[in-house]
XYZ file of C-alpha atoms in Angstrom:
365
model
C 44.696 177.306 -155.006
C 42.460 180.644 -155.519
C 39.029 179.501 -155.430
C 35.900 181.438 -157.549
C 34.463 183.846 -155.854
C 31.963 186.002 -157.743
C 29.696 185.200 -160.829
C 27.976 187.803 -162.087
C 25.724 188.684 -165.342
C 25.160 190.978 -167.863
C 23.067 191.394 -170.764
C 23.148 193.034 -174.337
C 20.775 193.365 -177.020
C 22.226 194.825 -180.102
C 20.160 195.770 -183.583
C 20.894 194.116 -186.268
C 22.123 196.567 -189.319
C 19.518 195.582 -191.431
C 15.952 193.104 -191.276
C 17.664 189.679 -191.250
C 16.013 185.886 -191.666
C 16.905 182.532 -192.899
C 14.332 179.636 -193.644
C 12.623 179.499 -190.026
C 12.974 182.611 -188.710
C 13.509 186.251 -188.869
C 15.207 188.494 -186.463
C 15.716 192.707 -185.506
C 18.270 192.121 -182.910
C 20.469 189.549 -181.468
C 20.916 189.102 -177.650
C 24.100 188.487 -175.633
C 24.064 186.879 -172.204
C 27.606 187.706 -170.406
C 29.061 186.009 -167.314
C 31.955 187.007 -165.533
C 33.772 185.301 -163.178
C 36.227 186.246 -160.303
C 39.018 184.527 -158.755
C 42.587 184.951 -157.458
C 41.996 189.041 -158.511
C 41.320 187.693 -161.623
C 38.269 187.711 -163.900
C 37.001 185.309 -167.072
C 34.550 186.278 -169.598
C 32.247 183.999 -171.077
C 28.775 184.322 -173.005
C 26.039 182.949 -175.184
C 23.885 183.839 -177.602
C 20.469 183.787 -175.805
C 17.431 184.606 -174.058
C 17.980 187.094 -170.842
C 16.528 184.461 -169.320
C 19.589 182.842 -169.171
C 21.136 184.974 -167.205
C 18.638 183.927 -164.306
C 19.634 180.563 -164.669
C 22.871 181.687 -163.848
C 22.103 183.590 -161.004
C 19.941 181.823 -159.494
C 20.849 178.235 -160.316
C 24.559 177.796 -160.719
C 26.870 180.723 -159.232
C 26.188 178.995 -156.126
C 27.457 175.805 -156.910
C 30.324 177.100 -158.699
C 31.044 179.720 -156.036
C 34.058 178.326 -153.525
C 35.196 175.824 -156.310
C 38.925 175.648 -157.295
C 39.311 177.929 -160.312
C 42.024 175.492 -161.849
C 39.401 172.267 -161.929
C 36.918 173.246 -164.237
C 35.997 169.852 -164.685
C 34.269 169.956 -161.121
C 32.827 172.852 -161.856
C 30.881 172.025 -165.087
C 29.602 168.882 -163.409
C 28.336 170.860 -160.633
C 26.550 173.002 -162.687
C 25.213 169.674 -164.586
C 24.009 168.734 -161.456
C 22.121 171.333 -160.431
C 19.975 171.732 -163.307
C 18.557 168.357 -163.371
C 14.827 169.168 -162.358
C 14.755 172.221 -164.979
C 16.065 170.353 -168.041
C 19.024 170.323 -169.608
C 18.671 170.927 -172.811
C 17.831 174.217 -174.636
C 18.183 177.443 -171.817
C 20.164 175.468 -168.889
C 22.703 174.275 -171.420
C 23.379 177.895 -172.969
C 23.638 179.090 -169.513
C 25.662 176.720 -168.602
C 28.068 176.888 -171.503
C 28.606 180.738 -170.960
C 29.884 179.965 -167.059
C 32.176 176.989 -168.513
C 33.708 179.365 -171.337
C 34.081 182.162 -168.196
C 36.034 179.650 -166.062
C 38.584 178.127 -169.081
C 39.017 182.097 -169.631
C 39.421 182.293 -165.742
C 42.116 179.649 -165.650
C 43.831 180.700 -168.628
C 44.450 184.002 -167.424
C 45.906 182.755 -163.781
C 48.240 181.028 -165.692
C 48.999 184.126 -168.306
C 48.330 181.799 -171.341
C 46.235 182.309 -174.450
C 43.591 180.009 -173.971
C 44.307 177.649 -176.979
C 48.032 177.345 -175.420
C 46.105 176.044 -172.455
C 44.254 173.495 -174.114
C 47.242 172.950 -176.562
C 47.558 173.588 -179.921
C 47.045 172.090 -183.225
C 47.140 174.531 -185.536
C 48.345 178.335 -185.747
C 45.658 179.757 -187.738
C 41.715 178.457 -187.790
C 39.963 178.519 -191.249
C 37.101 180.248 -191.653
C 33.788 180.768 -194.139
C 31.660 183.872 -194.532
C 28.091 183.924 -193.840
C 25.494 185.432 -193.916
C 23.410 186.238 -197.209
C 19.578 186.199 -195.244
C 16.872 185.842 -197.229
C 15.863 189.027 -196.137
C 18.391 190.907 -198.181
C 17.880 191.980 -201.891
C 20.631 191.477 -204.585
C 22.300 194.890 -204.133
C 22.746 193.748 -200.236
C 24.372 189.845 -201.217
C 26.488 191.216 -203.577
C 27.779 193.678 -201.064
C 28.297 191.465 -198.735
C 29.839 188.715 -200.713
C 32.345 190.758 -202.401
C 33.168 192.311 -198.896
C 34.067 188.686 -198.093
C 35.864 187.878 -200.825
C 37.310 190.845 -202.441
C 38.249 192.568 -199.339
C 38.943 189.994 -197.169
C 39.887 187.190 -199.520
C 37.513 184.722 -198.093
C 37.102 181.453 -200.255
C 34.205 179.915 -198.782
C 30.740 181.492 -198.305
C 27.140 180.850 -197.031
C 23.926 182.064 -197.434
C 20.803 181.197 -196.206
C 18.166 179.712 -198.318
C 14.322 177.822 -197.314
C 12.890 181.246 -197.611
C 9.384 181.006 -195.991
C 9.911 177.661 -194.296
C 10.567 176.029 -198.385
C 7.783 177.663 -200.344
C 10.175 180.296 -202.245
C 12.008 177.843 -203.840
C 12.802 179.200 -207.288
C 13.943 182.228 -205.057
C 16.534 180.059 -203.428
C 17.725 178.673 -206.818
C 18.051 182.180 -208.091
C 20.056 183.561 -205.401
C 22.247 181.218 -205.228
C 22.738 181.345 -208.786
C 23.274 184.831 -208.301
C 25.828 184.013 -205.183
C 27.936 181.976 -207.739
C 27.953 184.869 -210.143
C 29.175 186.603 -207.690
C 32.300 184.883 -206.009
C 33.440 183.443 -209.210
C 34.457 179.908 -210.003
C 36.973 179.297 -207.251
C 35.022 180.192 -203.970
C 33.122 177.395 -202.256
C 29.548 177.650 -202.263
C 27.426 176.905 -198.755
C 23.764 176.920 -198.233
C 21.577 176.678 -195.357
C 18.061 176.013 -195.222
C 17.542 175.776 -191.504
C 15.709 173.278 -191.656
C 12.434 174.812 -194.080
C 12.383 172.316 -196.312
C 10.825 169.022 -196.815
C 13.005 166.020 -197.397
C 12.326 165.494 -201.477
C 12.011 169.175 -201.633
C 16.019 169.205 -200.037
C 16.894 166.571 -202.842
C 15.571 168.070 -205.436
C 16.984 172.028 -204.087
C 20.052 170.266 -203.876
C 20.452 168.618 -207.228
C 19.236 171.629 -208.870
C 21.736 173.674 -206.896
C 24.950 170.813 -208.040
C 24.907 173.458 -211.099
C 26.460 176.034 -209.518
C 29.013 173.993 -207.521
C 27.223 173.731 -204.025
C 29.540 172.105 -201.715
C 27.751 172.498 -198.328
C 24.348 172.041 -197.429
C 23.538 172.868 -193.659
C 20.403 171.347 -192.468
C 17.941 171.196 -195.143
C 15.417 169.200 -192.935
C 15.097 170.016 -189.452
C 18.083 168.568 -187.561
C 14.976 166.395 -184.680
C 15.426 164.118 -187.935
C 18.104 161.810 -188.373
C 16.593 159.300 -190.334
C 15.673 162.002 -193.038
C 19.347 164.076 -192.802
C 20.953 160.444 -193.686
C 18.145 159.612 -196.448
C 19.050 162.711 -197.679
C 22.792 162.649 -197.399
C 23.198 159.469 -199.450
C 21.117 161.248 -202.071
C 23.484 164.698 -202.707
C 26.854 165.258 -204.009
C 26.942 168.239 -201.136
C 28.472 167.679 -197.556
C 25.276 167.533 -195.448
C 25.954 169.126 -191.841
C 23.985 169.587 -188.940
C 24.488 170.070 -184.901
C 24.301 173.449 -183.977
C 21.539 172.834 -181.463
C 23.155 169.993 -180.000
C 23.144 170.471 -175.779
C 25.304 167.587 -174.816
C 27.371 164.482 -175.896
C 24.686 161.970 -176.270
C 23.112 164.874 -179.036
C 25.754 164.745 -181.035
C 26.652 160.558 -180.472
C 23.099 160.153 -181.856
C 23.128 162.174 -184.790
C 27.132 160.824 -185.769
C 25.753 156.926 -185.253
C 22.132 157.911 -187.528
C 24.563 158.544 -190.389
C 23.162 161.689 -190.453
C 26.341 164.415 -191.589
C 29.526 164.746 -193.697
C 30.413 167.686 -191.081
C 29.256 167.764 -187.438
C 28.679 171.082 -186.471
C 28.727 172.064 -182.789
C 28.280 175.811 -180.256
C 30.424 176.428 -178.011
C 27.797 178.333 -176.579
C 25.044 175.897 -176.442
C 26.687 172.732 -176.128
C 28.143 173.550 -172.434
C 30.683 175.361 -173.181
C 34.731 175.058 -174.250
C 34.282 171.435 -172.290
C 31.344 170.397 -174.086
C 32.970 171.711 -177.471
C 35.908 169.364 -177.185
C 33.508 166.354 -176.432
C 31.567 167.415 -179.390
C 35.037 167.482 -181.751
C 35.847 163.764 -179.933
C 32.982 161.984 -180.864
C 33.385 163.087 -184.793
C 36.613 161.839 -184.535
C 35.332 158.410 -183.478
C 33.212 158.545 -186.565
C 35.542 159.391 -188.803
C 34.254 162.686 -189.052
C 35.763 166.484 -188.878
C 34.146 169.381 -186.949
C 32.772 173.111 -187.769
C 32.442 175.736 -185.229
C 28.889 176.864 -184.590
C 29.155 181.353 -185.110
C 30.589 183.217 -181.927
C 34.206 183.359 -183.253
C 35.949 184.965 -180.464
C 34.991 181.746 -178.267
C 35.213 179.131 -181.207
C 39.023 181.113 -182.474
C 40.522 179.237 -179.446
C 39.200 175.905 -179.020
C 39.082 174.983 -182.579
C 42.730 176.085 -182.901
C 43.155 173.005 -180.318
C 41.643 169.978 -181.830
C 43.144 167.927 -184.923
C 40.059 167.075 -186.526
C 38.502 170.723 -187.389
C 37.466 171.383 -190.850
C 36.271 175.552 -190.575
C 34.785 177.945 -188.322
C 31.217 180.164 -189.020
C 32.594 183.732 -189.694
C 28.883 184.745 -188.804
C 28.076 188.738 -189.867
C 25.766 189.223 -186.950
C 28.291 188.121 -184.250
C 31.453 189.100 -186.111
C 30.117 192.363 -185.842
C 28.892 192.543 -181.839
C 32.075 190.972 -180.761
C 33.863 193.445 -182.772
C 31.594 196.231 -181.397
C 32.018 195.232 -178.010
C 35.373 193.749 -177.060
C 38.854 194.726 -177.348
C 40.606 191.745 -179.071
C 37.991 190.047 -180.484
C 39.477 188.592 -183.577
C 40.112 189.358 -187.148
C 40.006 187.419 -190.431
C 43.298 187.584 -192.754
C 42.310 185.764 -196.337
C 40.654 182.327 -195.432
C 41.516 181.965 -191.700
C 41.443 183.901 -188.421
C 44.096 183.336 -185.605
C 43.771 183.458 -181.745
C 45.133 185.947 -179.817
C 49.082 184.866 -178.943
C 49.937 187.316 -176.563
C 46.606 187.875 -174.454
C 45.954 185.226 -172.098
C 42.400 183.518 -172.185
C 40.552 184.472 -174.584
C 41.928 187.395 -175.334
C 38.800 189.297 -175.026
C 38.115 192.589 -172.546
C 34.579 194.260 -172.454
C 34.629 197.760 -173.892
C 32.219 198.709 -171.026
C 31.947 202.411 -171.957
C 30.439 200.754 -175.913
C 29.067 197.999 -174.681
C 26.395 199.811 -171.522
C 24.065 201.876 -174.061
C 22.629 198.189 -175.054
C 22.953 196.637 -171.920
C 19.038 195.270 -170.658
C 19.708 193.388 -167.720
């Protein structure tokens, strides 16, 4: 059995195309931490959305103990890696690091065998659906409009999410405009999503959300921050909306907690964070033991194949900022038809290879 036998790293920062920011933060650029690995003269791409620093964690924590494993038993791999980062913590850095080595190896063993990654894990579905987001609080109307008609009129999108908690909350008859304005925009039979990242306060996210029932909001993504379950399920049982949360979730136990607190309609989940296409698929079986469907977390060229492979997915994040990179930067990243993207059938793996030649005048590290 060809055993691994190189991981290496790269890194990317790539400006945004305009100021972005949501609720909590605001951002000029968005970083991507790539690891390649080699075995059997064959490579697998994986990545995360993160700090460079990741990419020492990789080098200098886990290639080793992934290096001379059997490129067919991820499984041992990913626990290795588990392993090794016990006295550095594994939430947060460790976990992004190690989800962009476990997304390299399910790519690695996908393309020894010369399958498409979702054939590999097994199907469920043909095509994933998908919602467009993006709508920062950063942009002005001219720039949401754009955008939203882009996504519906052009693509034929019929679910879309912007970002509202402008200021960490204190903007609120901002957020109530826009998203009146949003709904003015996509008409009457396009979904409307919101997400605060977490900038509000937990009667302020009752009372945004009750206000906001007028214009038909369906989805409302972490209007307190998502360290509190207790006020996610008070808040829940208060909304007509489908409450969702669990992008930040590191491991299984994350996302056991916040499905047992009550907390979400939706659990939401990273491949990139969460350790990887592994942790991903332990992330989709635990909603399923509550009853409960799954979204994929941005990064649609990873997310395209797993969700296509578990019975229990409701959409995927059609993100702008990484819709765009992975569209800058690889060759078969994929493409949204109407309300749904599909995963490459006839590239094995992900599907993805590295337009080097694009991708170097950004590289950092």
């Amino acid at each position: 059995m060809p055993t691994v036998q190189s991981v290496e790293t790269a890194v990317y920062t790539v400006p945004t195309d305009a100021a972005e920011a949501d609720g909590t933060l605001a951002w000029s650029s968005t970083t991507m931490v790539l690891v390649t690995v080699s075995a059997g003269g064959r490579s697998g791409t994986g990545f995360t959305y993160g700090p460079p620093a990741c990419a020492a964690v990789v080098r200098d924590t886990l290639a080793d103990v992934v290096i001379e494993t059997d490129a067919f038993d991820v499984p041992a791999g990913r626990g290795a890696m588990v392993r090794a980062v016990r006295n550095q913590g594994r939430p947060g850095i460790a976990s992004y690091a190690i989800s962009a080595v476990d997304i390299a190896l399910w790519d690695l063993k996908a393309r020894l065998l010369d399958l498409p990654l979702h054939r590999l894990l097994g199907a469920a579905r043909e095509t994933v659906p998908i919602y467009g987001s993006g709508g920062f609080t950063s942009y002005d109307e001219h720039q949401m409009r754009d955008q939203l008609e882009s996504w519906v009129e052009d693509l034929g999108v019929d679910r879309v999410k912007i970002k509202i908690g402008q200021d960490r909350g204190t903007a609120e008859a901002r957020d109530l405009a826009r998203l009146a304005q949003a709904r003015r925009i996509i008409g009457d039979h396009v979904d409307l999503f919101a997400d605060a990242n977490g900038g509000y306060g937990p009667k302020q996210a009752i009372r945004v959300a009750q206000r906001a029932a007028e214009h038909g909001l369906v989805w409302f993504e972490e209007p307190v921050s998502s360290d509190h379950l207790e006020m996610l399920a008070a808040i829940r049982g208060s909304v007509d909306a489908d409450v969702a949360a669990g992008e930040y979730g590191c491991d299984i136990h994350y996302f056991r907690r916040m499905c047992a607190a009550g907390a979400v309609d939706c659990l939401q989940a990273d491949a990139t964070r969460c350790g990887g296409i592994s942790g991903w698929l332990q992330a989709a079986v635990v909603a399923d033991s509550f009853g409960l469907e799954i979204s994929g977390h941005c990064a649609p060229a990873v997310h395209a194949h797993v969700a296509a492979a578990v019975p229990n997915l409701r959409h995927l994040e059609w993100f702008h900022d990484h819709v765009r990179i992975e569209q800058m930067l690889f060759d078969g990243a994929p493409h949204a038809t109407g309300s749904a993207t599909r995963p490459a059938r006839d590239r094995p793996g992900l599907g993805l290879e590295l337009r080097t030649q694009d991708a170097e005048p950004f590289r950092v590290a």
